[in-house]
PDB file of C-alpha atoms in Angstrom:
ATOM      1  CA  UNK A  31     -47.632  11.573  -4.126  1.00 82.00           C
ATOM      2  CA  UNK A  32     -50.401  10.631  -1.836  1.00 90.00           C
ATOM      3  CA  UNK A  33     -52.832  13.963  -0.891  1.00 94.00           C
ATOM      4  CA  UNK A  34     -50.438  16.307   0.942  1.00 94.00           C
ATOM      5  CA  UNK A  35     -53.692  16.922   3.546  1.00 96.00           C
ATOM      6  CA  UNK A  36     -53.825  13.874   3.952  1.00 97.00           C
ATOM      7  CA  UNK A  37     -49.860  13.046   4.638  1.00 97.00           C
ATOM      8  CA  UNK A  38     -50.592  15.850   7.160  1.00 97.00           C
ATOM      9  CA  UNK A  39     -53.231  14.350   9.174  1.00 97.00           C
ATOM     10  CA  UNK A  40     -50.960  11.085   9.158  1.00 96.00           C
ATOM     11  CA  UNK A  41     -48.240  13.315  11.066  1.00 96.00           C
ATOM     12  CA  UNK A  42     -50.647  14.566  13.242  1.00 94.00           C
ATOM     13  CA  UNK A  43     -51.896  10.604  14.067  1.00 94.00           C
ATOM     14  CA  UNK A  44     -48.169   9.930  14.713  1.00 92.00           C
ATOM     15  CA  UNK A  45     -47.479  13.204  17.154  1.00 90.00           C
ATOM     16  CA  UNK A  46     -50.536  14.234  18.249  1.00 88.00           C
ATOM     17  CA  UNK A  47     -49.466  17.637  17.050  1.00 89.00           C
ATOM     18  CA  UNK A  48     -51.910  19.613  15.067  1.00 93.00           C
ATOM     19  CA  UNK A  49     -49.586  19.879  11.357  1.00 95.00           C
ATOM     20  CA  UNK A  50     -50.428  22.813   9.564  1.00 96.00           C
ATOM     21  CA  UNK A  51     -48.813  23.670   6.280  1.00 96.00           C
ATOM     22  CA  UNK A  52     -47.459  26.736   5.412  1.00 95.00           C
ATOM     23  CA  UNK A  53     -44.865  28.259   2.592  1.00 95.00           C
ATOM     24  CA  UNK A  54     -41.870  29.148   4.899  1.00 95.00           C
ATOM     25  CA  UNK A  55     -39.508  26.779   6.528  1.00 93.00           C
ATOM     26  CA  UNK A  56     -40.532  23.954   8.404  1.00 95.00           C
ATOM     27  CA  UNK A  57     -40.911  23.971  11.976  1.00 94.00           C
ATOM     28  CA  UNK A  58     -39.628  20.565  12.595  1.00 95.00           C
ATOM     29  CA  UNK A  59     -37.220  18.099  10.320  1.00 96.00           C
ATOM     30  CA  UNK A  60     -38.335  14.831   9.295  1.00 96.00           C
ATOM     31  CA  UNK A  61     -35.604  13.584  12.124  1.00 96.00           C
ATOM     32  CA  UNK A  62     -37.438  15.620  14.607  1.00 95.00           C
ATOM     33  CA  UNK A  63     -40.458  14.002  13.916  1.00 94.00           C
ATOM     34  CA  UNK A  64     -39.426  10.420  14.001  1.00 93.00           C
ATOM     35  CA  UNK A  65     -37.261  11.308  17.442  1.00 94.00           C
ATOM     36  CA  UNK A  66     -40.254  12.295  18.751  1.00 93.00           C
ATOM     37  CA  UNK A  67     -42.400   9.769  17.903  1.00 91.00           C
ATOM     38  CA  UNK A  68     -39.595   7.002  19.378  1.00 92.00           C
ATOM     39  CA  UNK A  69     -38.339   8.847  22.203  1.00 92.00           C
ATOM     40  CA  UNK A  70     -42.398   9.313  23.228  1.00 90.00           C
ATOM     41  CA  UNK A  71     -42.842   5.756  23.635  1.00 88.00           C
ATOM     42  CA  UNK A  72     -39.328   4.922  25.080  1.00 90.00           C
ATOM     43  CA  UNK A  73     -39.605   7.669  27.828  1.00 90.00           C
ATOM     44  CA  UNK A  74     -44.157   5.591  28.343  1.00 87.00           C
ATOM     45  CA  UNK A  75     -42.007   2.831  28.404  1.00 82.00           C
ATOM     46  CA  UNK A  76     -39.807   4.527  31.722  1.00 86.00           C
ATOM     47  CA  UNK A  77     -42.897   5.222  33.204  1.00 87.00           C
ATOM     48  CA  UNK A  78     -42.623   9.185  32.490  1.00 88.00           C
ATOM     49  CA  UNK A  79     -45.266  11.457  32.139  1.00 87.00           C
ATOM     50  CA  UNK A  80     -43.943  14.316  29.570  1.00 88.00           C
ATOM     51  CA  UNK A  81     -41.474  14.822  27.262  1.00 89.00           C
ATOM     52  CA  UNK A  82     -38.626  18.185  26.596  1.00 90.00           C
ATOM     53  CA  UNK A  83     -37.938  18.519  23.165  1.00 92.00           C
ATOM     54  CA  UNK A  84     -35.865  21.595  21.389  1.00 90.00           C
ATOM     55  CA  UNK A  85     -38.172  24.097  20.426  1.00 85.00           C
ATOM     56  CA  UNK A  86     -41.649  22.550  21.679  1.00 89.00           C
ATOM     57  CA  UNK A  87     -40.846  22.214  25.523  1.00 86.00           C
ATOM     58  CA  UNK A  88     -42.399  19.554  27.534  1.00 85.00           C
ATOM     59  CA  UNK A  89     -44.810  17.238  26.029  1.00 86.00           C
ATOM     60  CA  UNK A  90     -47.292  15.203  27.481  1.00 83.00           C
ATOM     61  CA  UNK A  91     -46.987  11.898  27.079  1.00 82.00           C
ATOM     62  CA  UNK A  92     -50.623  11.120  28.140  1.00 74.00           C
ATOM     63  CA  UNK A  93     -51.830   9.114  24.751  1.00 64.00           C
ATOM     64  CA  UNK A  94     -55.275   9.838  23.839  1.00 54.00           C
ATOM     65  CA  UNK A  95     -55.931   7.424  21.777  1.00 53.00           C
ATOM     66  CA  UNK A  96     -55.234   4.564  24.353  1.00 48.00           C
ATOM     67  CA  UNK A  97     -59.090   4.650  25.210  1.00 38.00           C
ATOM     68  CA  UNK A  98     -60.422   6.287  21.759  1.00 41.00           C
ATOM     69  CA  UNK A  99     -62.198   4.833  18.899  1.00 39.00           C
ATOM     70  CA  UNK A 100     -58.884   4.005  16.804  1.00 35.00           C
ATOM     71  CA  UNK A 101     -61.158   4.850  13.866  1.00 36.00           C
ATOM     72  CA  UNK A 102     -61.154   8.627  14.920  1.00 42.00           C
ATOM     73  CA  UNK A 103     -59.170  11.175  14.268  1.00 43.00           C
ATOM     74  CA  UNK A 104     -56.585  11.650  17.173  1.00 42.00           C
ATOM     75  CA  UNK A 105     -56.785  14.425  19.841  1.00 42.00           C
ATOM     76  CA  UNK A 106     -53.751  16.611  19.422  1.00 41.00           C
ATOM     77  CA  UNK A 107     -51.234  16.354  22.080  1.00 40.00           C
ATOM     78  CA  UNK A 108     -51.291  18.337  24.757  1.00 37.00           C
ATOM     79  CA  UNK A 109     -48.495  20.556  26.842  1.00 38.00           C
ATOM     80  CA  UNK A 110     -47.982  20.891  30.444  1.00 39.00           C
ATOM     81  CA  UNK A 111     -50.758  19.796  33.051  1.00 41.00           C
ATOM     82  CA  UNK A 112     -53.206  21.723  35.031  1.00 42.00           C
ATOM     83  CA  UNK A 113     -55.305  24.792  32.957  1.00 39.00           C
ATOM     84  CA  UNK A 114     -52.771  24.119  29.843  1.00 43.00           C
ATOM     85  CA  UNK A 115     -53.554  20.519  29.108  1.00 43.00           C
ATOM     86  CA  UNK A 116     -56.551  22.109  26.491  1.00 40.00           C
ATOM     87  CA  UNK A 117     -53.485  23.827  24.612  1.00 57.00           C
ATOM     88  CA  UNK A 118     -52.810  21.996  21.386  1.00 73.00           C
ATOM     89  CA  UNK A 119     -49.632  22.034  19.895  1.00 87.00           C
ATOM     90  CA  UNK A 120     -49.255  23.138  16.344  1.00 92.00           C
ATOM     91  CA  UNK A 121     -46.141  22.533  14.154  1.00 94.00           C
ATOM     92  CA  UNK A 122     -46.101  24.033  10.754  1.00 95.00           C
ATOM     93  CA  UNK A 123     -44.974  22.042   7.629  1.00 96.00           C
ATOM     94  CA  UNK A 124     -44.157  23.188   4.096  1.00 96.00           C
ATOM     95  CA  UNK A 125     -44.801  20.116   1.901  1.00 96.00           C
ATOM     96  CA  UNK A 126     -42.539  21.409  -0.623  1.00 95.00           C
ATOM     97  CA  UNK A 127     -39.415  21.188   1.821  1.00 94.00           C
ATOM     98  CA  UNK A 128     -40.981  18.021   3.557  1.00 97.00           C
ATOM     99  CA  UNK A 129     -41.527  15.688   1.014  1.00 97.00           C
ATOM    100  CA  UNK A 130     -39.798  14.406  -2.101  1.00 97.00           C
ATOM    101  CA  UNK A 131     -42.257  13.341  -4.262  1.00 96.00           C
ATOM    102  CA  UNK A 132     -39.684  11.881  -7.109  1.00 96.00           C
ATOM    103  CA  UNK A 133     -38.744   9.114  -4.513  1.00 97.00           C
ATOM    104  CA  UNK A 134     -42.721   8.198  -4.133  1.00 98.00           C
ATOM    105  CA  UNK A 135     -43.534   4.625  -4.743  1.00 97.00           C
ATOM    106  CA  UNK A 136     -46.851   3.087  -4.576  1.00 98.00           C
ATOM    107  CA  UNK A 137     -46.374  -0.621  -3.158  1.00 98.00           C
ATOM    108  CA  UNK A 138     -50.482  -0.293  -3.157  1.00 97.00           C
ATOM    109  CA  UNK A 139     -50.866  -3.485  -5.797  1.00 97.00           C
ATOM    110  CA  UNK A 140     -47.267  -4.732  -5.483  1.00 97.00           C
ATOM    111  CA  UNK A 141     -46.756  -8.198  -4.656  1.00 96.00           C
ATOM    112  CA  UNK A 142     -43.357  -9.386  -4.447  1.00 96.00           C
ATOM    113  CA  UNK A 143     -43.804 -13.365  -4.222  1.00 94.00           C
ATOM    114  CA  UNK A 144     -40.097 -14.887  -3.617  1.00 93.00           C
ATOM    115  CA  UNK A 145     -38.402 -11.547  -4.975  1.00 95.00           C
ATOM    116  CA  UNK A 146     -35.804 -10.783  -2.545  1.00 94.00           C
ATOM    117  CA  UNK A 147     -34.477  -7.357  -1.941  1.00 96.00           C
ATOM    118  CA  UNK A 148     -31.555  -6.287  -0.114  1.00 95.00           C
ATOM    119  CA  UNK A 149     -30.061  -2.957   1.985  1.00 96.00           C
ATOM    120  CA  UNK A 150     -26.913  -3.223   3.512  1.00 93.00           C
ATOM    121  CA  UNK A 151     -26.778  -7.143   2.731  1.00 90.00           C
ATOM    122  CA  UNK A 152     -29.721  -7.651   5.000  1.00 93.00           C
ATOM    123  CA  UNK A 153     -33.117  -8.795   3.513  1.00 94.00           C
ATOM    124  CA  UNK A 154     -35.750  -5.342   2.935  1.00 96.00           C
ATOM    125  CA  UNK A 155     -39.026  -6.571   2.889  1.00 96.00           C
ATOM    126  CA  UNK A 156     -41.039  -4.247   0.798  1.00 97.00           C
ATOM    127  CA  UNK A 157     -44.195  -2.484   2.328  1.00 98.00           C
ATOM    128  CA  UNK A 158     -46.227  -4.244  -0.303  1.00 97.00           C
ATOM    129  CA  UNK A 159     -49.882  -2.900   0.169  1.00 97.00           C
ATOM    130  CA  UNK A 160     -48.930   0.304   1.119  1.00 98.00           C
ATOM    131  CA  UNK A 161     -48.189   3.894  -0.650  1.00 98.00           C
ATOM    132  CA  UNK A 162     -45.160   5.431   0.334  1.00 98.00           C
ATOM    133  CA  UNK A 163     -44.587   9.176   0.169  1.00 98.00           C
ATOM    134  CA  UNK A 164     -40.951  10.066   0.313  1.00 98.00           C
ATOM    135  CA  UNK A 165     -39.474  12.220   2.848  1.00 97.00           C
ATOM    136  CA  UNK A 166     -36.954  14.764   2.052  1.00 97.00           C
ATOM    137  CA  UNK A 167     -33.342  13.129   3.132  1.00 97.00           C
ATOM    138  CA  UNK A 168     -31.153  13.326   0.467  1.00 96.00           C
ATOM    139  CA  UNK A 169     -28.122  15.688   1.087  1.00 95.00           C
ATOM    140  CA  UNK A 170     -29.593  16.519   4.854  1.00 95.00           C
ATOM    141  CA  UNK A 171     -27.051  14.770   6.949  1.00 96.00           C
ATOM    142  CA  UNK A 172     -22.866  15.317   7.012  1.00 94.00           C
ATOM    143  CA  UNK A 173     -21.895  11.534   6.542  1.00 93.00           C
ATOM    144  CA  UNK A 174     -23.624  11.657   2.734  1.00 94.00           C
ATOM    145  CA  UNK A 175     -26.437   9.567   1.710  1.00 95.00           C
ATOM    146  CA  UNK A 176     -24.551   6.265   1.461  1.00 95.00           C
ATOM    147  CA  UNK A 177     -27.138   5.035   4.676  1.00 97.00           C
ATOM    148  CA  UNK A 178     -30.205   5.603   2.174  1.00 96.00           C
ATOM    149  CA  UNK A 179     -28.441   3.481  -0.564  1.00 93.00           C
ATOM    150  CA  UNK A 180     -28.631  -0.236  -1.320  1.00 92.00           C
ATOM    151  CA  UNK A 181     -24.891  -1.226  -1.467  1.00 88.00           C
ATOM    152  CA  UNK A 182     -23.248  -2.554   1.682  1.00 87.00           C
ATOM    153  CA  UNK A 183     -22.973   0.635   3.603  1.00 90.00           C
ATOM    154  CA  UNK A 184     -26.780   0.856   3.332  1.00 96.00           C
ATOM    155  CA  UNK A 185     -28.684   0.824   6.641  1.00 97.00           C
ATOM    156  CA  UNK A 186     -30.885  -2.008   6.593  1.00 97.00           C
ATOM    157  CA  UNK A 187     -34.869  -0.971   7.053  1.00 97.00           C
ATOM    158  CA  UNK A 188     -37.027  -0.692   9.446  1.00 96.00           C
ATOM    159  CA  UNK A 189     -40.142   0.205  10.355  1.00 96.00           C
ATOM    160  CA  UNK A 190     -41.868   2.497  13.508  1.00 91.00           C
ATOM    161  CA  UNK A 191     -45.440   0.800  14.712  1.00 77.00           C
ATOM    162  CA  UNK A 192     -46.865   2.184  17.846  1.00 77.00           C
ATOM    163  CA  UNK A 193     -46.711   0.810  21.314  1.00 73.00           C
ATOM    164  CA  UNK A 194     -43.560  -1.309  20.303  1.00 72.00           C
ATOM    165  CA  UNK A 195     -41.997  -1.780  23.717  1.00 61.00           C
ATOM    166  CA  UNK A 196     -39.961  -3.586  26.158  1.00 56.00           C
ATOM    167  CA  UNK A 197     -42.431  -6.359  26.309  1.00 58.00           C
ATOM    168  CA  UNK A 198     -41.507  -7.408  22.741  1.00 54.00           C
ATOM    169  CA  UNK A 199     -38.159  -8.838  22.389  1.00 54.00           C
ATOM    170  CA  UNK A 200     -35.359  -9.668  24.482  1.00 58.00           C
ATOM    171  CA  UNK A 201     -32.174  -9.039  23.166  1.00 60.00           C
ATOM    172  CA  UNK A 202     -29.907 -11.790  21.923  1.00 56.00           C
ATOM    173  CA  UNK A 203     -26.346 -11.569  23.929  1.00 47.00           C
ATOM    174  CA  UNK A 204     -24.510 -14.862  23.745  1.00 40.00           C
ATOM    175  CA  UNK A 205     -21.622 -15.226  25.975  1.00 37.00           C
ATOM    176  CA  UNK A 206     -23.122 -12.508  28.422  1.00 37.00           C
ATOM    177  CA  UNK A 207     -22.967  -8.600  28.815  1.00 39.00           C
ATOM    178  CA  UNK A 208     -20.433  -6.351  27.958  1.00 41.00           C
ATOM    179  CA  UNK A 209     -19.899  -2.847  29.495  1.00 43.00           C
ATOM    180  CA  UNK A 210     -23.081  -1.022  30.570  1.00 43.00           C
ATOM    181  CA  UNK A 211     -24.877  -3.453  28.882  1.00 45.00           C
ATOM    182  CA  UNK A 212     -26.552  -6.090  31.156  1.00 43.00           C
ATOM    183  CA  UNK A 213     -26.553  -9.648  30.762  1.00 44.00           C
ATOM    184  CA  UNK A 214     -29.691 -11.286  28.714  1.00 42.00           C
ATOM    185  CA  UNK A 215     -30.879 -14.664  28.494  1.00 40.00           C
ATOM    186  CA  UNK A 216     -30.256 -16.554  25.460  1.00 41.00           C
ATOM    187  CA  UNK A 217     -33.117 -17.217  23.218  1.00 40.00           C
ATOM    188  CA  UNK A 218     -33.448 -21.311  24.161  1.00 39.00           C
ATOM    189  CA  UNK A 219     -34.335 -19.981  27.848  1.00 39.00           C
ATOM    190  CA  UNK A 220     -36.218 -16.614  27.138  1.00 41.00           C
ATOM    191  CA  UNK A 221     -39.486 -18.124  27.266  1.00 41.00           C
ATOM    192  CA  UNK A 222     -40.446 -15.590  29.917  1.00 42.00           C
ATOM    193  CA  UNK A 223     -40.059 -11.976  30.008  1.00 44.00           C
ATOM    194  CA  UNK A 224     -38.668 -10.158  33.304  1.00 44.00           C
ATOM    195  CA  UNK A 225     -37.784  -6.447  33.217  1.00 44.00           C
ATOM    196  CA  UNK A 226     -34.380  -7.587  33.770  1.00 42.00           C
ATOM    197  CA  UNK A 227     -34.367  -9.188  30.446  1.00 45.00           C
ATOM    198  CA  UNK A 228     -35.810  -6.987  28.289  1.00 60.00           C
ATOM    199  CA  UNK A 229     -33.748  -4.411  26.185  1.00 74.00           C
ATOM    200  CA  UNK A 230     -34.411  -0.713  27.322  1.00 84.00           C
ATOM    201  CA  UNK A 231     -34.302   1.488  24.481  1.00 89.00           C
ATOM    202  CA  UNK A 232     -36.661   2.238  21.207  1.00 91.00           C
ATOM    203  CA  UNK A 233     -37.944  -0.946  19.265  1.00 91.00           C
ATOM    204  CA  UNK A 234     -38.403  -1.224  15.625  1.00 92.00           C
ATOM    205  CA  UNK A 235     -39.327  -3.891  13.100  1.00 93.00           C
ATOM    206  CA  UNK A 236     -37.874  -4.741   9.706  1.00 95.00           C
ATOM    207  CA  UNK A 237     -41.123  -7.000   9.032  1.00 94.00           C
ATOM    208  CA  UNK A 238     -43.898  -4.190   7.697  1.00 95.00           C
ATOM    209  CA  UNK A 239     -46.328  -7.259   8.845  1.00 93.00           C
ATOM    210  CA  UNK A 240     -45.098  -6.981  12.276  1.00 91.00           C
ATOM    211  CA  UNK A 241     -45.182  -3.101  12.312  1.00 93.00           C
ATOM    212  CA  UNK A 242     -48.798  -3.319  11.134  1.00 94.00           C
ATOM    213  CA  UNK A 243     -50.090  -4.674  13.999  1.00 90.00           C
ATOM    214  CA  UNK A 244     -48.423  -1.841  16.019  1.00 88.00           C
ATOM    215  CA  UNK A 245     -49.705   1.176  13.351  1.00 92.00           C
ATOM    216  CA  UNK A 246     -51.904   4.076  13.750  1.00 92.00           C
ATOM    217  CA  UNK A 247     -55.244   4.603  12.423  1.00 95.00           C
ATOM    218  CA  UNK A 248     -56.821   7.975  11.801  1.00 96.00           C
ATOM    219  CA  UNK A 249     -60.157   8.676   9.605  1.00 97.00           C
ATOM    220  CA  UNK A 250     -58.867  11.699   7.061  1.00 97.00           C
ATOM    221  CA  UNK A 251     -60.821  14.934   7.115  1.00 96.00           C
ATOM    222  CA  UNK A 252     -59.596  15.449   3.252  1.00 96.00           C
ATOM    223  CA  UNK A 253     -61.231  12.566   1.965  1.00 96.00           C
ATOM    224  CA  UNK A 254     -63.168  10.897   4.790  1.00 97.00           C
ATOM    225  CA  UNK A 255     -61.111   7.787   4.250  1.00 97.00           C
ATOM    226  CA  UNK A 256     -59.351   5.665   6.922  1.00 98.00           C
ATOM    227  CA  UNK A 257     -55.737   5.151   6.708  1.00 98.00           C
ATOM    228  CA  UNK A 258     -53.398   3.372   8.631  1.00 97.00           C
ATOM    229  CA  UNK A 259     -49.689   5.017   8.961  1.00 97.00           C
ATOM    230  CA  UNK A 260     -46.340   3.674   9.890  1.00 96.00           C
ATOM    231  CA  UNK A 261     -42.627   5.513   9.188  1.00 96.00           C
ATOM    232  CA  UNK A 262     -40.746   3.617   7.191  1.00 97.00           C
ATOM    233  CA  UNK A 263     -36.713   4.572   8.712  1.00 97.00           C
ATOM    234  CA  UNK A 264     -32.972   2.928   7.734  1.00 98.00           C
ATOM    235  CA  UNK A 265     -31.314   1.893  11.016  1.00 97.00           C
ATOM    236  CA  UNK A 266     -27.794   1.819  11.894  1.00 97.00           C
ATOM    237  CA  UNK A 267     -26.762  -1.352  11.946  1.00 95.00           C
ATOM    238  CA  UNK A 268     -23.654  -0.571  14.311  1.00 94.00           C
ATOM    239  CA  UNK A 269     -26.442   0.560  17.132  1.00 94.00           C
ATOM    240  CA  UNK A 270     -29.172  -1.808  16.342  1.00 91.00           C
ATOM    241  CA  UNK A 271     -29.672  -5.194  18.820  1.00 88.00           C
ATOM    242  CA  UNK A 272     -31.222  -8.290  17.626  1.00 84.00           C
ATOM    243  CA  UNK A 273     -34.375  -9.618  20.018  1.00 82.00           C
ATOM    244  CA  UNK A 274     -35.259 -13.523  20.553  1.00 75.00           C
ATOM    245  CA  UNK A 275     -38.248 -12.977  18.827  1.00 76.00           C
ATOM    246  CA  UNK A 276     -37.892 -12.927  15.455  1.00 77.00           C
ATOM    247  CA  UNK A 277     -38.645  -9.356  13.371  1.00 84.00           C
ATOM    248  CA  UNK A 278     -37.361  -7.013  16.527  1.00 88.00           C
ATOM    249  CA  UNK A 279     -34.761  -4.923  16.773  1.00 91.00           C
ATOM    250  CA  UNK A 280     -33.783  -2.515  19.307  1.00 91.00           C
ATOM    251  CA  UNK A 281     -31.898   0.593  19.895  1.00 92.00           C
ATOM    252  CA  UNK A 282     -30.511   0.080  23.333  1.00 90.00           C
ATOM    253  CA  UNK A 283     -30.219   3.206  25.422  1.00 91.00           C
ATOM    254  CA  UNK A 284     -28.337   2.290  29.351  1.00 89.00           C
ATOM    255  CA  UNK A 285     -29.702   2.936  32.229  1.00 88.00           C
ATOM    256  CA  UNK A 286     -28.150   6.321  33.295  1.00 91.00           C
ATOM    257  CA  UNK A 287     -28.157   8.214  29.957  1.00 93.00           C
ATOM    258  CA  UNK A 288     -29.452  12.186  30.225  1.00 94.00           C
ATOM    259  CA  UNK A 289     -32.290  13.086  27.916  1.00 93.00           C
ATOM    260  CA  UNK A 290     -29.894  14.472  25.652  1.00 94.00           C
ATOM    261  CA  UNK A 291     -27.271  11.509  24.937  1.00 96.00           C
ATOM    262  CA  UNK A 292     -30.726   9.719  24.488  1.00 95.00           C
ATOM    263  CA  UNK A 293     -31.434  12.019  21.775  1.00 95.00           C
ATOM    264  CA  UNK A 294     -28.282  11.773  20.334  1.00 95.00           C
ATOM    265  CA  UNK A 295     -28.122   7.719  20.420  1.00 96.00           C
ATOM    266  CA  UNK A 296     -31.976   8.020  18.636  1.00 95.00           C
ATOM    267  CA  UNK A 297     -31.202  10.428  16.114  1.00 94.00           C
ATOM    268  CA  UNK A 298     -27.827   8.688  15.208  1.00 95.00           C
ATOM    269  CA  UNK A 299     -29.681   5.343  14.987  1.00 97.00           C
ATOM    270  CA  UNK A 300     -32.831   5.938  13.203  1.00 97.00           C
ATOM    271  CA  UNK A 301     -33.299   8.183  10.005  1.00 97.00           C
ATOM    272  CA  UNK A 302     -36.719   8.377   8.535  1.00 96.00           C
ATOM    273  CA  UNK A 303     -37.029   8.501   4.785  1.00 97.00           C
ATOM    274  CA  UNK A 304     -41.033   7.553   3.725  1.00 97.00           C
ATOM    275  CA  UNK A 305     -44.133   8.202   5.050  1.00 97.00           C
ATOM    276  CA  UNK A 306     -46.432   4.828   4.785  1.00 98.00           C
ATOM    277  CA  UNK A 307     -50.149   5.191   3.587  1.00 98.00           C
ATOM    278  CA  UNK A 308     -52.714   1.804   3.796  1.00 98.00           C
ATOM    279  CA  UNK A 309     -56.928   2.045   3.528  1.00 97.00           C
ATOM    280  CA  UNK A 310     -57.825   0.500   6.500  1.00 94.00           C
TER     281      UNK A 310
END
């Protein structure tokens, strides 16, 4: 497994949160953290400024890093506004129930070539370059584990940059909208993007090259290294929208859903199962 201080700090570049670890339970899942990390840039995306989330309370979604040195560690995130914007959040972590180090794999000199590998019948390109430390999934959800599998009822993979928003894919309806679902262009005459045409929801990638361009960057006070961090997730393929441009998929949220149902679509769409480490 890659340094647990330093899979840590990568949290804490994802969050903001200040990620402590400690010997008793965990403060927050490995669902909680990748709902908050998608459901922070979905509610930027909305034009919001903070966040309510079980147990934390409102967030600020004021990023820090938008105007920082990406080569620095991140400020944490803060809560509230006025005299409590200098309070940092801090979410405890015990390793031990966080991670699952017997599903590590360390892509760091793997090239695949023309292998092809599949989940759910849909191509997985392998984060080749990168070392993965497994997050603890197995046996945590009430459907089973067939979604982390690689037989058909696998969940293809994806995988969470930063700043992936509307502004990146539009999403392929042919024949027009259905239900609360709008009607989008088809992809001969999306050339432009209008808000009207863009999905609304949280965007993910099944290309890690793609997600790399979108990942985090923190310098590690373990080692003094700098890393670059994605989450790699499985996405439900029954909630997932294709985009015109190629390597973008969306979870589409309608206009009009409360901040709960949009917690429920995220956390029923995307399940997070490694933790992505690169030298940058």
């Amino acid at each position: 497994m890659p340094n647990p201080g330093v899979c840590l700090e990568a949290l804490e570049a994802l969050t903001g949160f200040r990620v402590e670890s400690s010997g008793g339970p965990s403060q927050l899942s490995p669902q909680d953290f990748v709902n908050i990390v998608a459901l922070k840039e979905f509610y930027k995306q909305e034009g919001l400024k903070q966040l309510d989330y079980p147990s934390l309370g409102s967030l600020s979604l004021q990023d820090p890093q938008e105007d920082a040195d990406l080569y620095s560690a991140p400020p944490a995130l803060t809560e509230g506004p006025g005299p409590e914007q200098n309070r940092i959040i801090t979410v405890r972590i015990n390793p031990e129930d966080f991670f699952d180090p017997s599903y590590d794999y360390d892509f760091t000199s793997v090239k695949d070539g023309n292998k092809a590998f599949l989940r759910g019948n849909e191509l997985y390109v392998r984060p080749c370059g990168w070392n993965r430390a497994a997050i603890r999934v197995v046996q945590r959800y009430g459907d089973g584990d067939g979604w982390l599998g690689t037989g058909e009822t696998a969940w293809p993979v994806s995988y969470h940059g930063h700043a992936m928003d509307g502004s990146h894919g539009i999403i392929l309806t042919h024949g027009g909208g259905h239900g609360d679902q709008p009607e989008f262009l088809d992809a001969a005459a999306a050339s432009l993007v209008h808000s009207e045409t863009r999905g609304r929801g949280v965007y993910s990638t099944p290309d890690i090259s793609v997600a790399e361009k979108f990942c985090r960057k923190f310098t590690s006070k373990v080692d003094g290294k700098t890393y670059k961090v994605l989450l790699q997730n499985r996405i439900n393929p029954q909630n997932r929208k294709k985009c015109q441009r190629e390597g973008v998929w969306l979870v589409y949220i309608p206009d009009g859903t409360s901040d709960l149902q949009t917690r429920i679509m995220v956390q029923n769409s995307i399940r997070p199962y490694g933790l992505l480490l690169k030298q940058a």
